[in-house]
C-alpha positions as semicolon CSV with decimal commas, in nm:
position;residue;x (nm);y (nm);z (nm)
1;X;2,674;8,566;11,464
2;X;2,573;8,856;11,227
3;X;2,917;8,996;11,250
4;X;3,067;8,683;11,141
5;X;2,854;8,618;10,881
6;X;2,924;9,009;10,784
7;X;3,280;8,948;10,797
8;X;3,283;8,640;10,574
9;X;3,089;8,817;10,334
10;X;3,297;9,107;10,288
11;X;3,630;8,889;10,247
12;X;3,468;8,663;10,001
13;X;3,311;8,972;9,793
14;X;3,652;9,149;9,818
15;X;3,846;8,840;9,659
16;X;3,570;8,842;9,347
17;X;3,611;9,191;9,323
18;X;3,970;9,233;9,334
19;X;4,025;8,870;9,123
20;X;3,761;8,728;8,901
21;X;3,599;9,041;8,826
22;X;3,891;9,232;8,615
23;X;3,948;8,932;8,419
24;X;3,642;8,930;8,271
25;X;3,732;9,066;7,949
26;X;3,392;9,215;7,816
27;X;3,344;9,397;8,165
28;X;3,537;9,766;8,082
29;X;3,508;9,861;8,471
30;X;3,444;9,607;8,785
31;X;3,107;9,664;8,977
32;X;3,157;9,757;9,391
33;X;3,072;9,490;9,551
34;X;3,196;9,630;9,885
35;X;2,977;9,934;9,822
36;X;2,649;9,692;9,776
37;X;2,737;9,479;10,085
38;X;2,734;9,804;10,282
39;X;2,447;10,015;10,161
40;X;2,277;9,639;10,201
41;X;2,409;9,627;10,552
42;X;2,312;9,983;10,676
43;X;1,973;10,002;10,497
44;X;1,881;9,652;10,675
45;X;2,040;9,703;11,004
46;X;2,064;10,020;11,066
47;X;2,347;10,330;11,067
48;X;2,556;10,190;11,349
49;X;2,604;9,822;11,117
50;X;2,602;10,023;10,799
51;X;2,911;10,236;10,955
52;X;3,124;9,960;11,031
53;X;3,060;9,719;10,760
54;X;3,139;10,021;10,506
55;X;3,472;10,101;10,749
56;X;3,601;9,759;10,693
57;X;3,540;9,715;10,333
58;X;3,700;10,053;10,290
59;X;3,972;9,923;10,524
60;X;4,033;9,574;10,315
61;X;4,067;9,836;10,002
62;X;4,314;10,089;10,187
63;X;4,519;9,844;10,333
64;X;4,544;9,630;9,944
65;X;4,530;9,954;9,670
66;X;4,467;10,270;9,863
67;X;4,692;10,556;9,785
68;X;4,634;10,740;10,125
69;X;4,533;10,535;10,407
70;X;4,214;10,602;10,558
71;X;4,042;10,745;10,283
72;X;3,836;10,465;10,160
73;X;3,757;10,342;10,497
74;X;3,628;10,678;10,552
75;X;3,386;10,675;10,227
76;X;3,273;10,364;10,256
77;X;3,178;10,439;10,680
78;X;3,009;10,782;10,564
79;X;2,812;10,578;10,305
80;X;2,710;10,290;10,522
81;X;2,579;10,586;10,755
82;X;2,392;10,785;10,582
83;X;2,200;10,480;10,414
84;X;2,171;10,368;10,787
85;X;1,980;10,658;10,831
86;X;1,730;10,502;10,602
87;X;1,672;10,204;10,791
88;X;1,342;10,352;10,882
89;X;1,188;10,230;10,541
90;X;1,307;9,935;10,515
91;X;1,140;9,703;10,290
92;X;1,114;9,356;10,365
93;X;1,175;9,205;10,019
94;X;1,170;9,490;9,787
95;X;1,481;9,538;9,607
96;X;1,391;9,853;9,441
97;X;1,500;10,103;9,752
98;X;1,821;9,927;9,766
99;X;1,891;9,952;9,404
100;X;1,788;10,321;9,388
101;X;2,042;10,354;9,688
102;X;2,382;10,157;9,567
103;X;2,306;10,352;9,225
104;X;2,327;10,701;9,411
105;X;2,570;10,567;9,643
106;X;2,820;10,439;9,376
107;X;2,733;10,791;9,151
108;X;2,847;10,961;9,473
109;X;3,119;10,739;9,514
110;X;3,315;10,776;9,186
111;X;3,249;11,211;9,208
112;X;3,417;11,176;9,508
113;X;3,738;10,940;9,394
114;X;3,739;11,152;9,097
115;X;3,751;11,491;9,273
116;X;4,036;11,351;9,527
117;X;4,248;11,136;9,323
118;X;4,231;11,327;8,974
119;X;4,088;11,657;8,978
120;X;4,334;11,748;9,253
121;X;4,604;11,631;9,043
122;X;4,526;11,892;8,769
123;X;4,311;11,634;8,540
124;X;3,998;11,810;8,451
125;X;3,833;11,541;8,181
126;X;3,554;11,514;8,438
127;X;3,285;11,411;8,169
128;X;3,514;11,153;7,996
129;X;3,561;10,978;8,334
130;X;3,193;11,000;8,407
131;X;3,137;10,803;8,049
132;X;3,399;10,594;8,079
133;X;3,406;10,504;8,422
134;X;3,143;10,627;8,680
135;X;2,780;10,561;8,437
136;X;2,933;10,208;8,350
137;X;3,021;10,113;8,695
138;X;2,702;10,224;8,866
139;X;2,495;10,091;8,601
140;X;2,716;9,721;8,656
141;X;2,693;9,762;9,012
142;X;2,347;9,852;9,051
143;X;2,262;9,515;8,811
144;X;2,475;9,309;9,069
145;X;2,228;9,461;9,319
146;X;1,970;9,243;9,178
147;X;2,161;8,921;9,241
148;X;2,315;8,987;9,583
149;X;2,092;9,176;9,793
150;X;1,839;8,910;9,786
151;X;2,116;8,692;9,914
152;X;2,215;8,909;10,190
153;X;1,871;8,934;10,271
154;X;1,803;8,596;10,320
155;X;2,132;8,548;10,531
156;X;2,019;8,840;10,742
157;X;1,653;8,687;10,778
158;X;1,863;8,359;10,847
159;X;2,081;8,488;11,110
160;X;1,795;8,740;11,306
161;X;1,584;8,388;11,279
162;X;1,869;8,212;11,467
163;X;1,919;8,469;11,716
164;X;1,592;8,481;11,806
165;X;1,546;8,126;11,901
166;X;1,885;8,167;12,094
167;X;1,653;8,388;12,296
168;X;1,370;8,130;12,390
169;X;1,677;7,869;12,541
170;X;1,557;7,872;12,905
171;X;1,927;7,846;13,033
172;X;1,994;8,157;12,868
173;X;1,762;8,402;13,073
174;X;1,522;8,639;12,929
């Protein structure tokens, strides 16, 4: 059930972030919502969920804009990881840790798109695209972190809930 649930997530996050966002015409950049869905997933369930949720987001966004196949899927898995590593604190409620995490995340993010897509191509402005792009987007995306991780946090309380009382059917075996 949790994968479904993950699944639906990431598609309907993907279509705001790819359609509604960038027509909003005061936002200058559009926050990663993929990115908070799987630092959200990995810090609450652990590296193995974090990994694949951040492979498939990074999947939806090689397979739609990515430049080199692969690549995204393959920052978005290392960054579900390694916040899956941090499942260990988890916080019940407490949006601060996750906050603290998609900000570092999506600072690590855009060094890393900027160091493979632009710096390799010979454009050094590093500090205009940090301005312009990388400080605005993880400040927007770390304020969207506000909204939805309480809201995948109740859908993962929500779906743990129902799969525990799946467990208590007597026909089902313990």
């Amino acid at each position: 059930m949790r994968k479904v649930v993950t699944f639906i997530e990431m598609i309907f996050l993907f279509l705001l972030q790819t359609t509604l966002f960038p027509k909003i015409p005061f936002l200058s950049v559009v926050p990663n919502l993929l990115l908070i869905l799987t630092v959200a997933n990995g810090f609450v369930n652990g590296k193995k969920s974090g990994l694949f949720t951040g492979f498939f987001c990074g999947l939806l966004i090689d397979i739609f804009y990515g430049n080199l196949f692969g690549f995204y899927a393959l920052v978005y898995m290392y960054i579900g990881y390694v916040n899956g590593l941090l499942y260990n604190i988890y916080y019940d409620d407490d949006v601060k840790v996750p906050m603290v995490l998609v900000a570092i995340s999506d600072l690590i993010y855009g060094c890393l798109i900027y160091g493979t897509q632009f710096l390799l191509r010979g454009r050094i402005a590093f500090f205009y695209y940090l301005k312009h792009i990388i400080i605005p987007e993880v400040v927007l995306t770390t304020l969207m972190t506000l909204l939805l991780y309480r809201i995948f946090y109740a859908l993962n309380q929500r779906v743990s809930d129902s799969r525990e009382g799946e467990k208590d059917l007597p026909w089902l075996g313990k």
